[in-house]
Amino acid sequence: MRNRREGGAVAGAPPAAATALGDGAGTVAAFVAGLRYEDLPAAVVAQAQRCLLDLAAAAIGGHATRLGRIVRDHVARHYGTASGARLMFDGRAAAPAWAAMANATMIDGFDSHDGHPLTKGHAGVAVLPGLLALAAGRRVTGQESLVALVLGYEIAIRAGIATHRTCSDYHTSGSWNALGVAAVAARLLGHDAETLRQALGIAEYNGPRSQMMRCIDHPTMVKDGSGWGALVGLEAALLAADGFTGAPALVVESAAAGDLWVDLGRRWRLLEQYFKPYPVCRWAHPAIEAALTLRRTHGVDPAAVTGIEIASFHEAIRLGAHHPRSTEEAQYSLGFTVAAALARDGLGPADIDNEALADPDILRLVDAIRLSERAEYNARFPAERLADVVLVLADGRRLASPPTPTRGDPGSPLSDAELEEKFRVLAGPALGSARSSAIAEAIRALDRPDAELTPLLALLTDPVADQAERASSQASSASRNGAKLL
């Protein structure tokens, strides 16, 4: 993996002084213990609620996947308990760390959740399951749940940027979002500063240093490692409470990462999050956006397309153009996702699974794709993700897009209405309109002084309706096969 420039720093081998320790642990401990709801700007509270809604949408999307079924059944079979933390939209209980693992893996299994550009990955996918697992059986106010969610994001995002800065390989999100989960657990369990320090050290040392580009080249259900990040982060906090030691966490305490921690509570990294309009790898989004814009602007009939030329940054091109055999392969295929979006004028859950994988109209377009890498796009990654697309038509015309960024970044955000529509499309067919609306309202209500997390926790963990009820719900709402996210 080649070095990448991010936020003014060069990712790659750490400098010789990287093992010198700074005071990051003390800064983090003060932030985790001292952050109050009153300290959160209104924009941060609103963003936390947006993230929560988006994660709930991804969880219900992941619930329907084969990956989701496998991991829930596995955890219930091997780590199930009579009481404890419950699996999302399932109802069965398991040991808290394993419930967090299953829930994070389920969200990770449906690639539509929020992320941060400089981490090249995802924080909330592990932080929310960690919070939900620990909230089981505890009284947690709505405002305290928002504080915990925010501090988990803030710790995880900085740990992710530090990981890319100081490690020679590109590791999955689980390698660093484990620290966000440990911080949330420390807050809810009341760890003192030294116990938190040990928990962060345990989480960093044992976090899955899985290689992201291996999953890009060979997509399977292991994906972004976030289920293991949630498991390790929660276990780290519980072990630290029992006296197990693990410090130092170098992504927090090394001098090389020190500048990332001094602005805790002043710079809110949560506001830098992006939201996805399409349930596939973020690296494919610029090309999807460019292709759809050409189709719609010029009224292109997909049947008239004889060639598709896609230029993007190295990591996006690594996604390749192939015929996927599973939804995991489809979510990590640049060519397939662009072809599906062109063929179907959008990209939703049904376009990356089941019959879509064998759709001859999509596969013909996949075979017409040619990929190339642009040095200027490489130089701007990961802070920016860019692509351009040329559609070659049967009549000889070449329709070319300009360099196209991703939609959903802070500079081109999805509106609240768009995120709510995304949630409705994913949740409605499985949960019905009443429960979907109740989840959205419970999330909106968390900032009220009298709100508690318990009602939302029940809505997110009660099992989905049985097959007959689901069929009735689907008949009275937009068909999942016909629905697009946005």
Coordinates of C-alpha atoms in Angstrom, one line a residue:
M1 CA 0.0 0.0 0.0
R2 CA 1.5 3.3 -1.0
N3 CA 1.8 6.2 1.4
R4 CA -1.1 8.7 1.4
R5 CA -1.2 12.3 2.5
E6 CA -4.0 13.1 5.0
G7 CA -4.6 16.3 6.8
G8 CA -1.1 17.5 6.2
A9 CA 0.6 14.3 7.5
V10 CA 2.0 11.4 5.6
A11 CA 0.6 8.0 6.3
G12 CA 3.3 5.3 6.4
A13 CA 6.1 4.1 8.6
P14 CA 6.3 6.1 11.9
P15 CA 9.3 8.3 12.5
A16 CA 11.9 7.2 15.0
A17 CA 10.5 9.4 17.7
A18 CA 7.0 7.9 17.4
T19 CA 7.4 5.9 20.6
A20 CA 8.0 9.0 22.7
L21 CA 5.0 9.4 24.9
G22 CA 2.9 12.6 25.3
D23 CA 0.0 13.4 27.5
G24 CA -2.8 12.2 25.2
A25 CA -4.1 9.8 27.8
G26 CA -4.7 12.6 30.4
T27 CA -6.4 14.7 27.8
V28 CA -8.7 11.8 26.7
A29 CA -9.5 10.9 30.4
A30 CA -10.5 14.5 31.2
F31 CA -12.7 14.6 28.1
V32 CA -14.4 11.2 28.7
A33 CA -15.1 11.9 32.3
G34 CA -15.9 15.6 32.1
L35 CA -18.0 16.0 28.9
R36 CA -21.5 17.3 29.7
Y37 CA -24.5 17.5 27.5
E38 CA -24.4 21.3 28.0
D39 CA -20.9 21.3 26.4
L40 CA -22.3 20.0 23.1
P41 CA -23.1 22.7 20.5
A42 CA -26.5 22.3 19.0
A43 CA -25.0 21.3 15.6
V44 CA -23.2 18.4 17.3
V45 CA -26.3 17.2 19.0
A46 CA -28.2 17.3 15.7
Q47 CA -25.4 15.5 13.9
A48 CA -25.3 12.7 16.6
Q49 CA -29.1 12.2 16.0
R50 CA -28.5 12.1 12.2
C51 CA -25.8 9.5 12.7
L52 CA -28.0 7.4 15.0
L53 CA -30.8 7.4 12.4
D54 CA -28.4 6.4 9.7
L55 CA -26.9 3.6 11.7
A56 CA -30.4 2.3 12.5
A57 CA -31.1 2.3 8.7
A58 CA -27.9 0.3 8.0
A59 CA -28.7 -2.1 10.8
I60 CA -32.1 -3.0 9.4
G61 CA -30.6 -3.3 5.9
G62 CA -27.9 -5.6 7.4
H63 CA -30.5 -7.6 9.3
A64 CA -31.9 -8.9 6.0
T65 CA -28.6 -10.1 4.6
R66 CA -27.2 -13.6 4.8
L67 CA -24.3 -12.2 6.7
G68 CA -26.6 -10.7 9.3
R69 CA -28.5 -14.0 9.8
I70 CA -25.3 -16.0 10.1
V71 CA -23.7 -13.7 12.8
R72 CA -26.9 -13.4 14.8
D73 CA -27.5 -17.1 14.9
H74 CA -23.8 -17.8 15.7
V75 CA -23.7 -15.4 18.6
A76 CA -27.1 -16.6 20.0
R77 CA -26.0 -20.2 19.7
H78 CA -22.6 -19.9 21.3
Y79 CA -22.8 -16.8 23.5
G80 CA -26.5 -16.5 24.2
T81 CA -27.8 -15.7 27.7
A82 CA -31.2 -15.7 29.4
S83 CA -30.8 -12.0 29.9
G84 CA -28.3 -9.4 28.8
A85 CA -27.7 -7.3 25.7
R86 CA -30.1 -8.0 22.9
L87 CA -29.4 -8.4 19.2
M88 CA -30.8 -5.6 17.0
F89 CA -34.2 -6.3 15.5
D90 CA -33.8 -9.9 16.7
G91 CA -34.7 -9.9 20.4
R92 CA -32.4 -12.7 21.5
A93 CA -29.9 -11.9 24.3
A94 CA -26.2 -12.5 24.5
A95 CA -23.2 -11.5 26.6
P96 CA -22.8 -7.8 26.0
A97 CA -19.5 -7.9 24.1
W98 CA -20.8 -10.5 21.8
A99 CA -24.1 -8.7 21.3
A100 CA -22.0 -5.6 20.3
M101 CA -20.0 -7.8 17.9
A102 CA -23.1 -9.2 16.2
N103 CA -24.8 -5.8 15.9
A104 CA -21.7 -4.1 14.6
T105 CA -21.1 -6.9 12.0
M106 CA -24.7 -6.6 10.9
I107 CA -24.4 -2.8 10.3
D108 CA -21.0 -3.4 8.6
G109 CA -22.7 -6.0 6.4
F110 CA -24.8 -3.4 4.6
D111 CA -22.4 -0.8 3.4
S112 CA -24.6 2.3 3.8
H113 CA -23.4 3.7 7.2
D114 CA -21.7 7.0 7.9
G115 CA -17.9 7.5 7.9
H116 CA -15.1 10.0 8.1
P117 CA -12.9 10.8 5.1
L118 CA -9.5 10.9 6.9
T119 CA -10.1 7.7 8.7
K120 CA -11.0 6.0 5.4
G121 CA -13.5 4.1 7.5
H122 CA -16.3 4.1 10.1
A123 CA -16.6 5.0 13.8
G124 CA -20.4 4.7 14.6
V125 CA -20.7 1.2 13.3
A126 CA -18.9 0.0 16.4
V127 CA -19.7 2.8 18.9
L128 CA -23.5 2.5 18.7
P129 CA -23.5 -1.3 19.3
G130 CA -21.1 -0.8 22.2
L131 CA -23.4 1.8 23.7
L132 CA -26.6 -0.3 23.2
A133 CA -24.9 -3.3 24.7
L134 CA -23.9 -1.5 27.9
A135 CA -27.3 0.3 28.2
A136 CA -29.1 -3.0 28.6
G137 CA -30.3 -3.1 32.3
R138 CA -29.0 0.4 33.0
R139 CA -30.9 3.7 33.3
V140 CA -29.3 5.9 30.7
T141 CA -30.9 9.3 29.9
G142 CA -31.4 10.4 26.4
Q143 CA -29.0 13.3 26.8
E144 CA -26.3 11.0 28.4
S145 CA -26.7 8.6 25.5
L146 CA -25.9 11.4 23.1
V147 CA -22.9 12.5 25.1
A148 CA -21.6 8.9 25.1
L149 CA -22.2 8.6 21.3
V150 CA -20.4 11.9 20.6
L151 CA -17.4 11.1 22.8
G152 CA -17.1 7.6 21.2
Y153 CA -17.0 9.2 17.7
E154 CA -14.5 11.8 18.8
I155 CA -12.1 9.3 20.3
A156 CA -12.5 6.7 17.5
I157 CA -12.1 9.2 14.6
R158 CA -8.9 10.6 16.1
A159 CA -7.6 7.1 16.8
G160 CA -8.3 6.3 13.1
I161 CA -6.4 9.2 11.8
A162 CA -3.5 8.4 14.1
T163 CA -3.5 4.8 13.0
H164 CA -3.1 5.7 9.4
R165 CA -0.4 8.2 10.3
T166 CA 1.7 5.9 12.3
C167 CA 1.2 2.4 10.8
S168 CA 2.8 1.1 7.6
D169 CA -0.3 -0.8 6.4
Y170 CA -3.9 0.2 5.9
H171 CA -5.9 -1.4 8.6
T172 CA -9.7 -1.9 8.8
S173 CA -11.9 0.3 11.0
G174 CA -12.0 -2.3 13.7
S175 CA -8.4 -1.6 14.5
W176 CA -9.2 1.9 15.8
N177 CA -13.0 2.1 16.4
A178 CA -12.3 -0.3 19.3
L179 CA -10.9 2.7 21.2
G180 CA -14.1 4.6 20.7
V181 CA -16.1 1.7 22.2
A182 CA -13.7 1.4 25.1
A183 CA -14.2 5.1 25.8
V184 CA -18.0 4.8 25.8
A185 CA -17.8 1.8 28.1
A186 CA -15.4 3.7 30.4
R187 CA -17.9 6.6 30.6
L188 CA -20.9 4.4 31.4
L189 CA -19.0 2.1 33.8
G190 CA -17.4 5.1 35.6
H191 CA -13.8 4.2 35.0
D192 CA -11.2 6.5 36.6
A193 CA -8.4 8.0 34.5
E194 CA -5.9 5.1 35.0
T195 CA -8.5 2.4 34.3
L196 CA -9.5 4.2 31.1
R197 CA -5.8 4.4 30.1
Q198 CA -5.5 0.7 30.5
A199 CA -8.7 0.0 28.6
L200 CA -7.5 2.1 25.7
G201 CA -4.2 0.2 25.7
I202 CA -5.9 -3.2 25.7
A203 CA -8.2 -2.1 22.9
E204 CA -5.4 -0.8 20.7
Y205 CA -3.1 -3.8 21.3
N206 CA -5.9 -6.4 20.6
G207 CA -7.8 -4.5 18.0
P208 CA -8.0 -6.4 14.6
R209 CA -5.1 -5.2 12.5
S210 CA -6.8 -6.6 9.5
Q211 CA -5.6 -5.4 6.1
M212 CA -8.4 -3.5 4.4
M213 CA -7.1 -3.8 0.8
R214 CA -7.1 -7.6 1.1
C215 CA -10.9 -7.5 1.6
I216 CA -11.1 -5.0 -1.3
D217 CA -9.2 -7.5 -3.6
H218 CA -11.1 -10.5 -2.2
P219 CA -14.5 -9.3 -0.8
T220 CA -16.0 -11.6 1.8
M221 CA -18.0 -11.2 4.9
V222 CA -15.0 -10.1 7.0
K223 CA -15.4 -6.6 5.5
D224 CA -14.2 -3.7 7.7
G225 CA -13.5 -5.6 10.9
S226 CA -15.9 -3.5 12.9
G227 CA -17.6 -6.3 14.7
W228 CA -14.3 -7.4 16.2
G229 CA -13.6 -3.7 17.0
A230 CA -16.8 -3.5 19.0
L231 CA -16.1 -6.8 20.8
V232 CA -12.5 -5.9 21.6
G233 CA -13.4 -2.4 22.8
L234 CA -16.0 -3.5 25.2
E235 CA -14.0 -6.4 26.5
A236 CA -11.0 -4.0 27.0
A237 CA -13.1 -1.8 29.3
L238 CA -14.4 -4.8 31.2
L239 CA -10.9 -6.3 31.6
A240 CA -9.5 -3.0 32.7
A241 CA -12.1 -2.8 35.4
D242 CA -10.9 -6.1 36.7
G243 CA -7.4 -4.9 36.9
F244 CA -6.0 -6.1 33.6
T245 CA -3.3 -3.8 32.2
G246 CA -2.7 -2.7 28.7
A247 CA -1.3 0.8 28.4
P248 CA 0.1 2.6 26.5
A249 CA -2.2 3.0 23.5
L250 CA 0.3 4.6 21.1
V251 CA -2.3 6.2 18.8
V252 CA -3.3 8.2 21.9
E253 CA -0.1 8.6 23.8
S254 CA 2.7 8.8 21.2
A255 CA 4.1 12.2 20.5
A256 CA 3.6 11.6 16.8
A257 CA -0.2 11.7 17.4
G258 CA -0.3 14.4 20.1
D259 CA -1.7 17.1 17.9
L260 CA -4.8 15.1 17.2
W261 CA -5.9 15.1 20.9
V262 CA -5.3 18.7 22.0
D263 CA -8.5 20.0 20.4
L264 CA -10.9 17.6 22.1
G265 CA -14.0 19.5 23.0
R266 CA -13.1 22.4 20.6
R267 CA -13.0 20.8 17.2
W268 CA -15.9 18.4 16.7
R269 CA -14.7 15.7 14.2
L270 CA -18.3 14.4 14.3
L271 CA -19.3 17.3 12.1
E272 CA -16.8 16.1 9.4
Q273 CA -18.8 12.8 8.9
Y274 CA -20.2 11.9 5.5
F275 CA -23.5 10.1 4.8
K276 CA -24.0 7.7 1.9
P277 CA -26.7 7.9 -0.6
Y278 CA -25.9 4.4 -1.9
P279 CA -25.3 1.2 0.1
V280 CA -21.9 0.4 -1.3
C281 CA -18.2 1.2 -0.7
R282 CA -17.7 5.0 -0.5
W283 CA -14.9 4.8 -3.0
A284 CA -17.4 3.9 -5.8
H285 CA -19.7 6.8 -5.1
P286 CA -18.0 9.5 -7.2
A287 CA -18.2 7.4 -10.3
I288 CA -21.8 6.4 -9.6
E289 CA -22.7 10.0 -9.2
A290 CA -20.9 11.0 -12.4
A291 CA -22.6 8.2 -14.4
L292 CA -26.1 8.9 -13.1
T293 CA -25.7 12.6 -13.8
L294 CA -24.7 11.9 -17.4
R295 CA -27.7 9.5 -17.8
R296 CA -30.2 11.9 -16.4
T297 CA -28.8 15.1 -18.0
H298 CA -28.6 13.6 -21.5
G299 CA -31.6 11.2 -21.3
V300 CA -29.3 8.2 -22.0
D301 CA -30.9 4.9 -22.8
P302 CA -28.6 2.3 -21.1
A303 CA -29.1 0.0 -24.0
A304 CA -27.3 2.5 -26.2
V305 CA -24.2 2.5 -24.1
T306 CA -21.3 0.6 -25.7
G307 CA -18.5 1.7 -23.5
I308 CA -17.9 3.2 -20.1
E309 CA -14.6 4.8 -19.1
I310 CA -14.0 5.4 -15.4
A311 CA -11.1 7.3 -14.0
S312 CA -10.6 7.6 -10.3
F313 CA -8.1 7.3 -7.4
H314 CA -6.0 4.2 -6.8
E315 CA -8.2 2.7 -4.1
A316 CA -11.4 3.1 -6.1
I317 CA -9.8 1.5 -9.2
R318 CA -8.7 -1.5 -6.9
L319 CA -12.4 -2.2 -6.5
G320 CA -12.3 -3.4 -10.1
A321 CA -15.1 -4.4 -12.6
H322 CA -16.2 -7.9 -12.3
H323 CA -19.3 -10.1 -12.1
P324 CA -20.0 -10.4 -8.3
R325 CA -21.3 -13.7 -6.8
S326 CA -22.5 -12.2 -3.5
T327 CA -23.7 -8.9 -2.1
E328 CA -20.3 -8.5 -0.4
E329 CA -18.6 -8.7 -3.8
A330 CA -21.2 -6.4 -5.3
Q331 CA -20.7 -3.8 -2.6
Y332 CA -17.0 -3.7 -3.3
S333 CA -17.1 -3.7 -7.1
L334 CA -16.7 -0.3 -8.7
G335 CA -17.8 -1.6 -12.1
F336 CA -20.9 -3.5 -11.0
T337 CA -22.2 -0.6 -8.9
V338 CA -21.8 1.9 -11.7
A339 CA -23.4 -0.5 -14.2
A340 CA -26.3 -1.2 -11.9
A341 CA -26.9 2.5 -11.3
L342 CA -26.9 3.2 -15.0
A343 CA -29.1 0.2 -15.8
R344 CA -31.7 1.0 -13.1
D345 CA -31.4 4.8 -12.8
G346 CA -30.3 4.6 -9.2
L347 CA -28.9 2.2 -6.7
G348 CA -30.8 0.6 -3.8
P349 CA -30.7 -2.6 -1.7
A350 CA -32.3 -4.8 -4.4
D351 CA -29.7 -3.7 -7.0
I352 CA -26.7 -5.3 -5.2
D353 CA -28.2 -8.7 -4.3
N354 CA -30.1 -11.7 -5.5
E355 CA -31.4 -11.4 -9.1
A356 CA -29.5 -8.2 -9.8
L357 CA -26.3 -10.2 -9.6
A358 CA -27.3 -12.1 -12.7
D359 CA -29.2 -9.3 -14.6
P360 CA -27.9 -9.4 -18.2
D361 CA -28.4 -5.7 -18.7
I362 CA -26.2 -4.9 -15.8
L363 CA -23.5 -7.5 -16.6
R364 CA -23.3 -6.3 -20.3
L365 CA -22.5 -2.8 -18.9
V366 CA -19.9 -4.2 -16.5
D367 CA -18.1 -5.8 -19.4
A368 CA -18.1 -2.5 -21.3
I369 CA -16.2 -0.7 -18.5
R370 CA -12.5 0.4 -18.7
L371 CA -10.8 1.7 -15.6
S372 CA -7.9 4.0 -15.2
E373 CA -6.1 5.8 -12.3
R374 CA -5.5 9.5 -12.2
A375 CA -2.5 10.9 -10.3
E376 CA -4.3 14.1 -9.4
Y377 CA -7.1 12.2 -7.8
N378 CA -4.6 10.1 -5.9
A379 CA -3.0 13.3 -4.5
R380 CA -6.4 14.5 -3.2
F381 CA -7.4 11.3 -1.5
P382 CA -8.5 10.6 1.2
A383 CA -9.6 14.2 2.0
E384 CA -11.4 14.2 -1.3
R385 CA -12.7 11.4 -3.4
L386 CA -13.1 12.2 -7.2
A387 CA -13.9 10.4 -10.4
D388 CA -14.9 11.2 -14.0
V389 CA -16.9 9.0 -16.4
V390 CA -17.2 8.9 -20.2
L391 CA -20.2 7.1 -21.7
V392 CA -19.6 5.9 -25.3
L393 CA -22.9 5.6 -27.2
A394 CA -23.8 3.4 -30.2
D395 CA -24.2 6.5 -32.4
G396 CA -20.6 7.5 -31.7
R397 CA -21.1 10.2 -29.1
R398 CA -18.9 10.4 -26.1
L399 CA -20.5 12.0 -23.1
A400 CA -17.9 13.1 -20.5
S401 CA -18.5 14.2 -16.9
P402 CA -16.3 16.7 -15.1
P403 CA -14.3 15.6 -12.0
T404 CA -17.1 14.6 -9.7
P405 CA -16.9 14.4 -5.9
T406 CA -18.9 12.3 -3.5
R407 CA -22.4 13.5 -2.4
G408 CA -23.1 13.5 1.3
D409 CA -19.8 15.1 2.5
P410 CA -20.1 18.2 4.6
G411 CA -19.5 20.3 1.5
S412 CA -22.5 18.7 -0.3
P413 CA -24.5 17.2 2.6
L414 CA -27.6 15.1 2.4
S415 CA -30.5 17.0 3.9
D416 CA -32.4 15.8 7.0
A417 CA -35.3 14.9 4.6
E418 CA -33.0 12.8 2.4
L419 CA -31.7 10.9 5.4
E420 CA -35.2 10.3 6.7
E421 CA -36.2 9.0 3.3
K422 CA -33.2 6.7 3.2
F423 CA -34.3 5.4 6.6
R424 CA -37.9 4.9 5.5
V425 CA -36.9 3.0 2.4
L426 CA -34.7 0.6 4.4
A427 CA -36.8 0.3 7.5
G428 CA -40.4 0.5 6.2
P429 CA -40.6 -2.9 4.4
A430 CA -39.2 -4.8 7.4
L431 CA -40.6 -2.9 10.3
G432 CA -43.8 -1.3 9.0
S433 CA -44.5 2.4 9.0
A434 CA -45.6 2.7 12.6
R435 CA -42.4 1.2 14.1
S436 CA -40.2 3.0 11.7
S437 CA -41.8 6.3 12.6
A438 CA -41.5 5.5 16.3
I439 CA -37.8 4.9 15.9
A440 CA -37.3 8.2 14.1
E441 CA -39.3 10.0 16.7
A442 CA -37.5 8.4 19.6
I443 CA -34.2 9.5 18.2
R444 CA -35.4 13.0 17.7
A445 CA -36.6 13.0 21.3
L446 CA -33.3 12.0 22.9
D447 CA -32.2 15.6 23.5
R448 CA -35.2 16.3 25.7
P449 CA -34.5 16.7 29.4
D450 CA -36.9 14.0 30.5
A451 CA -36.0 11.5 27.7
E452 CA -34.5 8.1 28.5
L453 CA -32.8 5.6 26.1
T454 CA -34.9 2.6 27.1
P455 CA -37.8 3.2 24.6
L456 CA -35.4 3.5 21.7
L457 CA -33.4 0.5 22.9
A458 CA -36.6 -1.6 22.8
L459 CA -37.5 -0.4 19.3
L460 CA -34.0 -1.2 18.0
T461 CA -33.8 -4.7 19.6
D462 CA -37.4 -6.1 19.6
P463 CA -37.6 -8.8 16.9
V464 CA -39.1 -7.9 13.5
A465 CA -42.6 -9.0 12.7
D466 CA -43.2 -12.5 11.6
Q467 CA -43.3 -13.4 7.9
A468 CA -47.0 -12.9 7.5
E469 CA -46.9 -9.5 9.1
R470 CA -43.9 -8.5 7.0
A471 CA -45.7 -9.6 3.8
S472 CA -48.7 -7.4 4.8
S473 CA -46.4 -4.5 5.5
Q474 CA -44.6 -4.9 2.2
A475 CA -47.8 -5.1 0.3
S476 CA -49.0 -1.8 1.7
S477 CA -45.7 0.1 1.1
A478 CA -43.2 0.5 -1.7
S479 CA -41.7 -2.8 -2.8
R480 CA -38.2 -3.3 -1.7
N481 CA -37.3 -4.2 -5.3
G482 CA -38.6 -1.0 -6.6
A483 CA -37.2 1.3 -3.9
K484 CA -34.1 3.4 -4.2
L485 CA -32.3 4.9 -1.3
L486 CA -32.5 8.4 -2.7

